[in-house]
Structure formats: C-alpha cells, structure tokens
XYZ file of C-alpha atoms in Angstrom:
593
model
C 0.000 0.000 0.000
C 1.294 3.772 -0.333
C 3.621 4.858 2.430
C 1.709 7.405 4.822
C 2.601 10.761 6.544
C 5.481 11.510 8.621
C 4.224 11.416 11.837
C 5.724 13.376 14.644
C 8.221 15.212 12.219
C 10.056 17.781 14.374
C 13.646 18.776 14.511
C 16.196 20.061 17.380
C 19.667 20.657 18.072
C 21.729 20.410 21.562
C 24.687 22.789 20.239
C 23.192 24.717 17.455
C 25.528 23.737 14.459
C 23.871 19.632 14.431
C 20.567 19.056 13.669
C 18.627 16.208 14.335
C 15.079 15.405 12.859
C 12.579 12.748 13.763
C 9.539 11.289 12.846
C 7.783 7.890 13.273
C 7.306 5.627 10.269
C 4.148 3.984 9.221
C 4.251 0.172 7.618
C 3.396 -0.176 4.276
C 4.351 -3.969 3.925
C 6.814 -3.453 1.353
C 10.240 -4.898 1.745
C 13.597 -5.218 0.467
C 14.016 -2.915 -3.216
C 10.357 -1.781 -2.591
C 10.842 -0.549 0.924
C 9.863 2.888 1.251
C 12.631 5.816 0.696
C 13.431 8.644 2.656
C 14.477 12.358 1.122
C 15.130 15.903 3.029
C 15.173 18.944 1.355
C 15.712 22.181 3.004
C 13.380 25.043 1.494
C 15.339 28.139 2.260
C 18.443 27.299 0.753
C 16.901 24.776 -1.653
C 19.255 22.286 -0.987
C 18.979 18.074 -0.397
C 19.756 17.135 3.706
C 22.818 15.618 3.201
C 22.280 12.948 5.933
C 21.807 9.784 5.951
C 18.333 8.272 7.514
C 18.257 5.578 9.814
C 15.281 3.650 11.321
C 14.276 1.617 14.281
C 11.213 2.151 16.710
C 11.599 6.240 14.942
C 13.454 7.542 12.073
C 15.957 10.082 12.634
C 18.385 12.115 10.397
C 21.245 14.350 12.067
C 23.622 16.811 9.576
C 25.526 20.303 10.376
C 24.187 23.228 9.423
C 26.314 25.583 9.846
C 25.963 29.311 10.752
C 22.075 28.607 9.248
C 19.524 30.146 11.860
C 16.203 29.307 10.256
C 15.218 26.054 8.280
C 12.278 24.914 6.533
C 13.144 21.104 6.009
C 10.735 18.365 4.312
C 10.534 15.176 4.694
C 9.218 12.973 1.636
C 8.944 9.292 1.880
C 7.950 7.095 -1.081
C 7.193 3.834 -2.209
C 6.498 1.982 -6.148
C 2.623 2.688 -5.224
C 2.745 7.040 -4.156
C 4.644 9.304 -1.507
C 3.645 11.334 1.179
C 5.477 14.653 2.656
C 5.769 16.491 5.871
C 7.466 19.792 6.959
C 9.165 21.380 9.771
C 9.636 25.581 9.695
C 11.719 26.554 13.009
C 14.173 29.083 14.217
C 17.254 27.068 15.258
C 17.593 28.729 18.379
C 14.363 28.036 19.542
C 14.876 23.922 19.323
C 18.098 23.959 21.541
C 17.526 20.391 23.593
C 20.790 20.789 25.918
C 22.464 18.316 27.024
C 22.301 16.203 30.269
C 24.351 18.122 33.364
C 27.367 16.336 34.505
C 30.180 16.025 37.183
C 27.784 16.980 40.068
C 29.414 17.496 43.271
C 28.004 19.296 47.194
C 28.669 21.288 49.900
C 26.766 20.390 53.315
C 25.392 21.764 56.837
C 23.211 19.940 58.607
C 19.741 21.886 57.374
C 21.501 22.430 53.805
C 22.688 21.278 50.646
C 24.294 23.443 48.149
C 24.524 21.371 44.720
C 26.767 21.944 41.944
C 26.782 20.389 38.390
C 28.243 21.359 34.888
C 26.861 21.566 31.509
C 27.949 21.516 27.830
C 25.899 24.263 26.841
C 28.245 27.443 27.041
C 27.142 30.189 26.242
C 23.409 29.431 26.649
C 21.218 30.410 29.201
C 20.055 27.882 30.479
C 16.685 27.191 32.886
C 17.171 24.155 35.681
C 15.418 22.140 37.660
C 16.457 19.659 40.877
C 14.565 16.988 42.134
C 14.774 15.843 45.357
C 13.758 12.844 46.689
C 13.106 12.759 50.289
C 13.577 10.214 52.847
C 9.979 9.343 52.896
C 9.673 8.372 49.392
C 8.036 11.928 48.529
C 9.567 14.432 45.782
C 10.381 17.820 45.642
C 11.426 19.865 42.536
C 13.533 23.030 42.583
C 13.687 25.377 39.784
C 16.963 27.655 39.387
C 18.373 29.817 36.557
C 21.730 28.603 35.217
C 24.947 31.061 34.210
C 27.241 31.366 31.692
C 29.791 29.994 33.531
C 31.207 26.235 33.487
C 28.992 24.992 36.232
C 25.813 26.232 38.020
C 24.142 25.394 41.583
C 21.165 25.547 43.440
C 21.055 25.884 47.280
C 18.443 23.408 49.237
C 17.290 24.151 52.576
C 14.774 23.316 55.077
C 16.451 19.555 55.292
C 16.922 17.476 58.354
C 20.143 16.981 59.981
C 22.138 13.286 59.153
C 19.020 12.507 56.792
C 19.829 11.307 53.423
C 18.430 12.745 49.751
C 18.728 11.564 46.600
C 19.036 14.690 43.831
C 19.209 15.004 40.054
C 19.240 17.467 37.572
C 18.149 18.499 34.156
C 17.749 21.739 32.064
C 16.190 23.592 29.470
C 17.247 26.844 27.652
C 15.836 29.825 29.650
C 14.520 32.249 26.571
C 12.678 30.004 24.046
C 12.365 26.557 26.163
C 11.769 23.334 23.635
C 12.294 20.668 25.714
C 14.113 19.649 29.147
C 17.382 17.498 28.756
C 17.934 14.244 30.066
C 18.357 14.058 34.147
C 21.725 13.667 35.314
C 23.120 10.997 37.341
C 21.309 11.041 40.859
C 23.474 11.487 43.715
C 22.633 10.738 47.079
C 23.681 13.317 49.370
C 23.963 13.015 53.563
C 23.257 16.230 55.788
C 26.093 16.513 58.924
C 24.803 15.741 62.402
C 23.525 18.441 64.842
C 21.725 18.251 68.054
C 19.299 15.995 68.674
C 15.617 17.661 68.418
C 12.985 16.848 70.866
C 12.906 14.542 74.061
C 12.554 10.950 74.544
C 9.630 9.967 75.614
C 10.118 8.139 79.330
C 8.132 5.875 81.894
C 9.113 3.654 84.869
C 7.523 1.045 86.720
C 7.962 0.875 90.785
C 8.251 -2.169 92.813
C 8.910 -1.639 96.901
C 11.811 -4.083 98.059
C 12.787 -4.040 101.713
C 14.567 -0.556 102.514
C 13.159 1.376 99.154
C 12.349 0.944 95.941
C 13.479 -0.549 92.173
C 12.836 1.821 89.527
C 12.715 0.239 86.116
C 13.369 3.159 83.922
C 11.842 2.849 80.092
C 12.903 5.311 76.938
C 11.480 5.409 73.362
C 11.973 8.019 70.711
C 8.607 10.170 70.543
C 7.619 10.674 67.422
C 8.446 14.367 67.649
C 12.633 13.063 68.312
C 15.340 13.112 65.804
C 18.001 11.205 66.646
C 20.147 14.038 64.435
C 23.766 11.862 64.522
C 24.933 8.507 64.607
C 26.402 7.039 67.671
C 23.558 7.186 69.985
C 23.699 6.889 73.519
C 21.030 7.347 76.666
C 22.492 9.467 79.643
C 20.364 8.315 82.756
C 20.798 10.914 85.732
C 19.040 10.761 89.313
C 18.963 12.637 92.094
C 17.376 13.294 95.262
C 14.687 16.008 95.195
C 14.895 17.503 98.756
C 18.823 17.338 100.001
C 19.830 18.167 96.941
C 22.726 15.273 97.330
C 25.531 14.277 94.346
C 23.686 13.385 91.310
C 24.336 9.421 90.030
C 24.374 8.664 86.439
C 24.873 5.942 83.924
C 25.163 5.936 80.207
C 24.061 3.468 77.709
C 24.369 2.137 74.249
C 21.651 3.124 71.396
C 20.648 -0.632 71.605
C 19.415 -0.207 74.841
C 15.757 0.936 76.057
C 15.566 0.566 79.732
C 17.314 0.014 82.800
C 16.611 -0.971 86.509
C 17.719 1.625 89.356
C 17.641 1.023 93.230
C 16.849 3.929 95.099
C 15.342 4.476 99.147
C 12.015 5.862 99.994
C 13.072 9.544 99.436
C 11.322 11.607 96.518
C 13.791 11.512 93.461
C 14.554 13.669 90.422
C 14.928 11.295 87.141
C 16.324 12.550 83.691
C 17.114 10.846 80.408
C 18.419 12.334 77.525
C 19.909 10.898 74.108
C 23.452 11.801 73.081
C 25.056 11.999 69.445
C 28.723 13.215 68.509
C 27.600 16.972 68.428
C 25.506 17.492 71.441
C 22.699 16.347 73.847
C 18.717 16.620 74.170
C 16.903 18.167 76.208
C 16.048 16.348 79.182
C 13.002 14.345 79.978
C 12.213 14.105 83.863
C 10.238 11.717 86.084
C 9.825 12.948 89.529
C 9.373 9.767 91.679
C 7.336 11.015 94.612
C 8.344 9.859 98.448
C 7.296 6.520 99.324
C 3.581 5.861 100.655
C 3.427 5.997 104.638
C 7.061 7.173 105.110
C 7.823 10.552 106.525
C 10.796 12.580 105.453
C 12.869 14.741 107.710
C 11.057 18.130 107.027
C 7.959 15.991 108.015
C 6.902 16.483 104.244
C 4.311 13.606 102.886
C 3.335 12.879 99.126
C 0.289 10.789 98.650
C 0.852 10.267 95.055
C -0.031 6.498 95.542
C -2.324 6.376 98.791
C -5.515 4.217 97.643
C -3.542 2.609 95.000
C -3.886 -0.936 96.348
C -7.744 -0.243 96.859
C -8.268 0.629 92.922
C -10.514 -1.951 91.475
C -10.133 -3.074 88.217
C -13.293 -2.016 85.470
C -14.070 -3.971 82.410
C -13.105 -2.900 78.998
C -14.177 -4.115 75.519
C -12.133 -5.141 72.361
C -12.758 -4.513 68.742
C -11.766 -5.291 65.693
C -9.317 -2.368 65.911
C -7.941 -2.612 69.477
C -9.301 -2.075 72.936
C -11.138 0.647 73.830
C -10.688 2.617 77.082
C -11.567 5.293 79.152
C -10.935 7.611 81.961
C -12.872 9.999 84.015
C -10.687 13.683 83.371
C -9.442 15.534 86.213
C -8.824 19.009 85.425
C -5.674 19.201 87.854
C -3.309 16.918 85.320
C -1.466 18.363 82.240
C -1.453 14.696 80.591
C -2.541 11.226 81.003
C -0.475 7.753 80.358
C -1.977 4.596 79.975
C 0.528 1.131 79.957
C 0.086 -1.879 79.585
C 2.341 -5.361 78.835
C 2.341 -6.751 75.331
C 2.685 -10.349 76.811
C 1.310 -10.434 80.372
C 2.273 -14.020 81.094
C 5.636 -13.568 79.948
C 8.587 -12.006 82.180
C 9.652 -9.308 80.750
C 6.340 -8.492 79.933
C 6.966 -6.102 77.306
C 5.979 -3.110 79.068
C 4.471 -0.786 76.946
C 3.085 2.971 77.278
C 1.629 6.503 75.541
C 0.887 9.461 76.128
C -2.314 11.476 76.028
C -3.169 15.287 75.824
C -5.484 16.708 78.929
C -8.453 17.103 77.027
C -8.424 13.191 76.233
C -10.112 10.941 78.128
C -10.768 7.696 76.000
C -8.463 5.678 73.707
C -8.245 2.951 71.266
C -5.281 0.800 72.674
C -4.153 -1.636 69.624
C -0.585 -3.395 69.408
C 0.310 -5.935 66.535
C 0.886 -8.101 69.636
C -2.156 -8.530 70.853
C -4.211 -11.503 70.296
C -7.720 -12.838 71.026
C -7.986 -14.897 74.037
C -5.668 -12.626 76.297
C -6.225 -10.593 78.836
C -4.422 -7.015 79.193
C -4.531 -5.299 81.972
C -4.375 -1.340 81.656
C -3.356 1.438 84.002
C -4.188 4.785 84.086
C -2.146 7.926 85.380
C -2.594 11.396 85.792
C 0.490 13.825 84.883
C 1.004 17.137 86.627
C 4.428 18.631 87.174
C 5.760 15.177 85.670
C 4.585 13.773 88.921
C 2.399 10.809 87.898
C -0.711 9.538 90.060
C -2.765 6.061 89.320
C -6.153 7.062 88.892
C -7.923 3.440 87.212
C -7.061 0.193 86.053
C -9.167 -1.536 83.326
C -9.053 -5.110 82.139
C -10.311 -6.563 79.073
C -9.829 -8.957 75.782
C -9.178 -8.327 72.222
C -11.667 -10.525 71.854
C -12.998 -13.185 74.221
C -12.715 -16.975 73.574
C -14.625 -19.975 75.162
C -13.029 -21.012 78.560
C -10.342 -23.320 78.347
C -11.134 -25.500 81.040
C -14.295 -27.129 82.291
C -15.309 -26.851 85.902
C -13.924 -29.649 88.107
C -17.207 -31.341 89.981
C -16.064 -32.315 93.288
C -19.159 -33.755 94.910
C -22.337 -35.193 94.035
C -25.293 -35.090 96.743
C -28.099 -37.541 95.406
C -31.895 -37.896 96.383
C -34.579 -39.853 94.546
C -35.596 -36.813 92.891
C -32.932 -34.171 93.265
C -29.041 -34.115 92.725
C -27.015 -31.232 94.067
C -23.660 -30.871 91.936
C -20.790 -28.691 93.874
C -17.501 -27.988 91.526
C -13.935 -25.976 91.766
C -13.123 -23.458 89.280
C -10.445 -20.847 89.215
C -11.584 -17.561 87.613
C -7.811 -16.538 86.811
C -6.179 -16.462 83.223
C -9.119 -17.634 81.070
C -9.773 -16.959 78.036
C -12.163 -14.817 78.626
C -14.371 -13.070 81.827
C -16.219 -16.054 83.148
C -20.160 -14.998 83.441
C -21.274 -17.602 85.131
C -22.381 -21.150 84.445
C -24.602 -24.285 82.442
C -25.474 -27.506 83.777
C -26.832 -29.779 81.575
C -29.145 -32.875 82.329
C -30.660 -35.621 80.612
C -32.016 -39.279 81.113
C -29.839 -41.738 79.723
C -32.377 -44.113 77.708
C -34.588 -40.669 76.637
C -34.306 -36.987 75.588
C -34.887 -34.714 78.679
C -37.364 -32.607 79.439
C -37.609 -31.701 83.779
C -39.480 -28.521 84.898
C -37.908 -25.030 84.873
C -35.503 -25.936 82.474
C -34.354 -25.414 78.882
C -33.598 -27.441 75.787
C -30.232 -27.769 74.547
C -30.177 -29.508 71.323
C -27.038 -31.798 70.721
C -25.302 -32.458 67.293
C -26.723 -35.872 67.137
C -29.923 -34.501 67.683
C -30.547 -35.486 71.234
C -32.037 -32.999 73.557
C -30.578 -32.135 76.897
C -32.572 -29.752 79.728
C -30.260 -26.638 80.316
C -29.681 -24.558 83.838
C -28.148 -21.677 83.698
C -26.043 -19.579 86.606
C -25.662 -16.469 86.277
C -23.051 -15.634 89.148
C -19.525 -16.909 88.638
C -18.749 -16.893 92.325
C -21.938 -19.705 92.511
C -20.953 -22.732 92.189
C -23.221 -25.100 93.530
C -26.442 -26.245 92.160
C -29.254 -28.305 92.829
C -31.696 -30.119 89.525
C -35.003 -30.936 91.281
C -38.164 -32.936 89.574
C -35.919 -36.088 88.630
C -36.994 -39.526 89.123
C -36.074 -42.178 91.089
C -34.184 -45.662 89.859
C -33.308 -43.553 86.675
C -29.550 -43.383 85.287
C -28.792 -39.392 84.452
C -25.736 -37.815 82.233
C -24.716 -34.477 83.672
C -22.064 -31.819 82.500
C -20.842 -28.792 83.949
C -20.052 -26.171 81.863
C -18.669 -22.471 82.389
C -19.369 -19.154 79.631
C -17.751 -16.776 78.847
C -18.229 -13.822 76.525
C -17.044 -15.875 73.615
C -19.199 -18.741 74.427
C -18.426 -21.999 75.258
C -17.058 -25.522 74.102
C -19.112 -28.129 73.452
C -19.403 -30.475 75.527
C -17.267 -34.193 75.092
C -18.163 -36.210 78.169
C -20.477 -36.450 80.557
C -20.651 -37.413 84.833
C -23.155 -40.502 85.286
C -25.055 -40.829 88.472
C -28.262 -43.457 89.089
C -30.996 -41.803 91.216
C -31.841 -44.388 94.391
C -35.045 -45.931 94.750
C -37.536 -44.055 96.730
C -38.004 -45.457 100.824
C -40.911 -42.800 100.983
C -43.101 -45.592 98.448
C -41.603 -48.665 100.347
C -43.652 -47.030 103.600
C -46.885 -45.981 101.682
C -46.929 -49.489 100.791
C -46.379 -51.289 104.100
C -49.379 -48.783 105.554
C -51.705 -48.932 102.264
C -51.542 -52.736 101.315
C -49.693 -54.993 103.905
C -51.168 -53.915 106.937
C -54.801 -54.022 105.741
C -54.314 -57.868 104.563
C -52.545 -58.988 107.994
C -55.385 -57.153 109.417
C -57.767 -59.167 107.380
C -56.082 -62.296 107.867
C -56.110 -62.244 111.602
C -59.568 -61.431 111.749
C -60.416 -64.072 109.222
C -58.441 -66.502 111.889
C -60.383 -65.405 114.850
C -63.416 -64.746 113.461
C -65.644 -65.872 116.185
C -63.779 -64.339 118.974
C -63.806 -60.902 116.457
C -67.490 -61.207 115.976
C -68.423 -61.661 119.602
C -66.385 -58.649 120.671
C -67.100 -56.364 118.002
C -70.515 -57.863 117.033
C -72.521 -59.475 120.307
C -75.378 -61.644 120.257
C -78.605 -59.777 121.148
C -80.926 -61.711 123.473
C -84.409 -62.062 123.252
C -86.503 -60.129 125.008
C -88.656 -63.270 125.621
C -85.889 -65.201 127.469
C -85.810 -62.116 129.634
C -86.313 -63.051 133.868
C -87.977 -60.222 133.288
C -90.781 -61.643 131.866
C -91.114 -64.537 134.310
C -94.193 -63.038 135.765
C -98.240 -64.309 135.751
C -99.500 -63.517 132.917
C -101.801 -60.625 133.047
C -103.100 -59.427 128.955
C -104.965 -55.913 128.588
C -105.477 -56.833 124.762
C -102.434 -58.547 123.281
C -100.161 -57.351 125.159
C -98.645 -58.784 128.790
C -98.766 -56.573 131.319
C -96.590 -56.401 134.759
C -98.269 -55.609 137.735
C -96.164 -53.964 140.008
C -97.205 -55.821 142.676
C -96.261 -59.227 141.281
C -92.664 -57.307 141.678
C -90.058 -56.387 144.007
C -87.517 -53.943 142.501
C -84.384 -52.825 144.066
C -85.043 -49.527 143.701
C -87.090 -47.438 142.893
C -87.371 -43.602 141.202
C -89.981 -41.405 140.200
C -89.700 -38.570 138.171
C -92.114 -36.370 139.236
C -94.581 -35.600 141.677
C -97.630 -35.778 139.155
C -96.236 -38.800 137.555
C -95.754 -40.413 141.295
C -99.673 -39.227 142.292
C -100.877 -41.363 139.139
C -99.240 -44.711 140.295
C-alpha cells in the first residue's frame, strides 16, 4: 500500500551547528528494493539534507548546518505505489535540547545542601530544575536559573540533619524553552549531624523491696525526636529532690531501652536524655514522689499512691481495631499515660506505654501483639508537674474466647428426685471473663425434658434440659423434679463472653429408689391384709367382741311373771314385783301410780 505521513516530524539541536530530525514511520508492507525511501530537502536554501536516515522504533536524520539560523526542512517518503510529505519551519535557536548536566558534586550543613553540576551548553542560558527525593519516598522539585559559567548550583534548605536525599538534575534553555534534557546521574547526598531535636519519651515502673524501691526506667523516641547523629547513647541521671545530694548517672548504648535503678524511699529527680557526637537533648524528667506511709525529715508527705492498692479493676471491651478505654478527666493533670504489657504471662512483659493530651479521656489501645484470648490489663495515670498519680485500672480482651477448662465437679449429693452438683473453678487467666455457668441434664435411655428448664439440642440430635447460673462466684447447684431408679448424664459447663465448648463427656449418676413408696406401701396394702387375715383366723372371737349376740326379750327373767293381757299385750303388775329400787320422776307422775 502507499507509504503514509510523517508522523511526529520535528527537529532540534543540543549545540546549534547539528541538527537532528525525527519522525515515526508507518508500515506499508513493502520490503527489500520496494521498501519505502526517505528524502530531506531544506526550502530556504533549496538544498537536499545531506544525511543519511536511519530507522528503528523512529526515524531520525542528524547533519551540520552551519551558521544557518532558520530552516524549513521536508521530509518525503515514497514507495512503487505514491509518496507522502511532511514539513518542519523553526528558528534554530528556539529547538536547543541541551544536554544532560554532569560532574555533580556538594557542599553540606546539617539543614543544607548546596549542589553543583556542569553543563555543555556554554554560552546558553540555560533554565534548571532539581529533584529531590526525600527520605519518605516523597519528591520535591527546585527550579533555578543557570549562568554562563562552566557549572551552576542551586542551594536546598529546610532539610533534616544526618538525613539522606537523593538529587538530580536536568535543564532547558531559559529564553525560548523546547524541551528539558535528560536528568543527570542522581546522587545521594547526607546532611552533617547536629543536636538531637525533641525529648525521649520516658516511663518507669515501681516495685517496693525491703529498705526502698526498684525503679525500672523505660525510653522510646517520641515521634516528635530526631536522633540528628549517629552514635547514639542514653544518659540516665538521678537525684534526690529535697537534700539536693551528688547526682548518680549511667550511660548506655543506642541498643538499649531501659534500665533498673535502686533507690530508698526519698522523693527523686529522674532525667534521660539521648546523646550523638555533636551534642545532647533536652532532658526528659520523672519525679518519683516519696514513698507511701514514710515521713521525710522536714515531716513532708506525698500521697501520690495512697488508695492505689484499693483501685478496682473495670471492664473494657475489644474490637476489631484494638481495645477501647476510658478515663474519668481531672482538670488538675497536664497529661494522662496509659501502659500496659504486650505479653502479660511472659517475664519481661513487654511493658508498653503513651501518652495522652489533657483534654483526652478515652483511647483505642491496639498493638500488633495482641491476640484474642488474652487478657491485658491497663493502668491509668494522671500527669502534673511530671509527677504521675494512678487514677484506674481496666481489664479486658481483644476478643474473648470460650473457657479453656471445664469446671472440676467435686461432689455429688443424690436424692430420689434431686441431685445437688458442687464444683472448683479458678476464675484466673481464662480466656475470657467467666459470666457464670450451664449444667446440663438428661435421662440416659430418653431426651430430657424436667421442669424449669431449657432445651439444649445436641449435634446428634438429642435434647438435653439446660440450667443456667448467672453468678460466677456460685458454684453449687441443685436439679429438682428427677426420678427415682433412673440413670442421668450431667455436664458442667462455664461461659464466657465468647461462648463456650461443646461439651465431650459427661458425669453418670443413678438416682436411688424411693423409701418414701416402700412405707406408703407397708401402711396402704400390707397392713390391711394382715389385718384381714387375723380377723379371718379369729373370726368368732372378732365377731363376739365387736358384734354381740342380742338376746331375746322373751328369754328375759324379766318376763317370768303371771301372765296378766290388757289386749295382746302382757302386762306387769307392780305388785307381782319387788324392785331394788325405785325412782320417780315427778310428783304428778308419782300421784298417778
């Protein structure tokens, strides 16, 4: 097909006698004798480019020309099937592309960096710019104007002291720019040390021994230090606050981070402060106030830690993100601190601490150490005069886990229908704050289902009644409405926030037969029938005593009398006989007879 247009046709020069021109080639799928052909032809002095064309990913053409200021050149490229032109009209001046600086060298102080370079271009004025690439990964560019001598520079300031930056340069002609020129080689460049900026950040940790006190001194670099210098070292001085006795100090290595002092139960003055070749810090002090309960000689008494030991510890939560905690504020402190160990069941424990501004009282406490399952313990202090006061301690998980353990059941009180279950467990280092407790019951041949109780479904499918205890501290429990000559499977179980595990094995107990029925049926069933039987065996002698003949009146001596009838009936004449005595009721009744 027929070659097309010169695309991207421009020409430049770095020294403004050679001239280079480039354009990109299209592909005509010609080869060999039919490949297409280059020509350049320069209008203004109507002459061919005498250069010779070479191609790759662009085409490019370079010749001298001379003390010639303006140019019109045209390209023409053409094939067996056409040709196609394009033209470039420009002042050579105007298309000066310089070349890359070189030889770049520095002068240093610790905030600046004065950079020097050279450049090929003399005699041009030349625009520059530096980029810097700070320690942080971020860039900077500097722009300067360039002389006409042999080499140029730029001053950089506003750097940090014993930092390192990485700089390069390239350039551009100052009156008509065209293009920039290739960057130099970067150099990496090191500021000189200086004093170190800022303070360390310090803590300690207090434990009373017999005569006074172990101070275990901590030191990080606050985010705010620079170390400024290599050759770091930690100058620990203490002193005694009232007498105003000989100051002690020790000095330690940059790999260090804490140390352990012994001092008595006077109030002491503590300072560390970080030491490079040029200088020191400023100090950071701890004022460690006079021991609780013991009087100093000008009868002088800090209470910084009186109702330490009677602090109780407050529940915290996790998240996702850390642990959350807060404080109630106290206007009289200028900060607050809040540590904690990394590893609490290790020894060292990783103490760890930060710092908070008065007008904070809550923080998210998150370490790439903690995990779910453990429990931190956090402590609170007040700051004021860098005297620090306890003021809380808080507890809490990342995230709580089932318990670890399963209660131990120590003893098993059983009654036909009742079984009281008593069991041990320690509270301490669980996995989790232990809420309180499930006992679970269930017939062995049968799924369960006793009074006042819940279901607890089972993997299987079988179906277990649930208690539940609310109170950690309780641990004792009674399951009522059971019955008797049954086999039971119990398990104890404790909860925590996190759950529980399931449960693996159970306690077996049989229920003994009820001596309650044995009675009832001694007083309902044998004692009637022995009853029966005896009377059935003495019947006679039972019927005369509980049921007695009654006699005739006719075989009454009564009626042994003549016989004397009114009508049918006999009739005694009370003449015919003697009684032994004899009453009358009344006077009337007595005037009849």
């Amino acid at each position: 097909e027929p070659p097309g247009t010169p695309n991207d046709f421009s020409c430049q020069t770095q020294d403004m006698r050679i001239v280079t021109c480039t354009w990109s080639q299209g592909d005509t799928h010609l080869y060999g004798r039919h490949s297409p052909k280059y020509i350049l032809f320069e209008e203004f002095s109507q002459k061919m480019v005498p250069c010779t064309v070479s191609c790759s990913e662009q085409c490019s053409c370079s010749w001298d020309i001379g003390q010639q200021r303006m140019c019109n050149i045209t390209v023409t490229v053409e094939n067996p099937l056409g040709k196609k032109t394009a033209t470039d009209v420009f002042d050579v001046t105007h298309r000066i592309y310089p070349a890359a600086p070189f030889q770049l060298w520095e002068e240093c102080t610790d905030t600046k960096i004065t950079l020097y370079w050279k450049h090929r271009n003399k005699g041009i004025e030349l625009f520059c710019q530096t980029e810097v690439l700070q320690p942080d990964g971020k860039v900077e560019l500097h722009n300067s104007s360039d002389t006409h001598l042999d080499y140029a520079s730029i001053t950089l300031g506003g750097l940090q002291p014993y930092t390192e930056y990485t700089v390069r340069v390239r350039c551009g002609v100052a009156n008509h720019f065209w293009r920039w020129s290739e960057w130099s080689e970067a150099r990496t460049i090191r500021t000189t040390e200086s004093t170190p900026s800022g303070k360390l950040d310090i803590w300690r940790e207090i434990t009373p021994v017999q005569g006074g006190r172990n101070v275990t001194l901590f030191w990080k670099q606050a985010p705010s230090f620079r170390a400024n210098g290599k050759n770091i070292s930690y100058e620990v001085t203490w002193e005694k606050v009232e007498d105003g006795s000989k100051p002690e100090s020790i000095s330690f290595s940059s790999v260090y981070n804490s140390t352990r002092i012994s001092i008595d139960n006077h109030s002491y003055r503590i300072s560390i402060m970080a030491k490079n070749n040029v200088n020191c810090s400023l100090p950071s002090i701890l004022i460690i106030p006079t021991a609780t309960g013991f009087v100093q000689e000008n009868d002088t008494l800090f209470c910084s830690f009186l109702g330490t030991e009677e602090l109780k510890e407050e529940r915290v939560n996790g998240t996702d993100d850390g642990i959350f905690v807060s404080w109630e504020p106290r206007h009289i402190y200028d900060s607050y601190i809040i540590d904690w160990c990394n590893y609490p069941m290790s020894q060292p424990c990783d103490l760890q601490w930060k710092r908070f501004g008065p007008n904070t009282s809550s923080a998210l406490i998150n370490s790439a150490a903690f995990v779910q399952g453990v429990r931190y313990n956090f402590r609170i202090y007040g700051s004021a005069a860098n005297r620090a006061s306890l003021l809380e301690k808080k507890t809490g998980y990342l995230k709580e886990l089932p318990p670890l353990r399963d209660p131990t059941v120590e003893k098993v009180e059983l009654t036909s229908y009742a079984v009281t279950l008593s069991w041990d467990y320690h509270l301490t280092n669980e996995s989790g704050f232990v809420r309180g407790y499930h006992v679970y019951v269930s017939p062995v041949q049968e799924d369960c289902s006793l009074k006042g109780s819940k279901k607890h479904v089972l993997p299987d499918g079988s179906v277990l009644c649930k208690y539940t205890i609310e109170n950690p501290e309780e641990k004792r429990y009674t399951v009522k409405h059971l019955l008797p000559t049954t086999k039971y499977k119990l398990a104890v179980k404790a909860y925590t926030g996190g759950g529980e595990t399931p449960i693996v094995s159970f306690r077996y107990i049989d229920t003994p037969f009820n001596s309650n029925t044995l009675y009832l049926l001694v007083l309902l069933v044998i004692v009637p029938s022995l009853v029966a039987a005896i009377c059935r065996w003495k019947m006679k002698w039972v019927k005369e005593c509980c049921c007695p003949v009654i006699p005739s009146p006719n075989n009454s001596k009564a009626l042994s009398f003549k016989e004397f009838k009114i009508g049918s009936e006999k009739v005694l004449k009370i003449s015919d006989c003697i009684p032994d005595m004899l009453a009358v009721d009344s006077k009337a009744e007595a005037q009849k007879l």
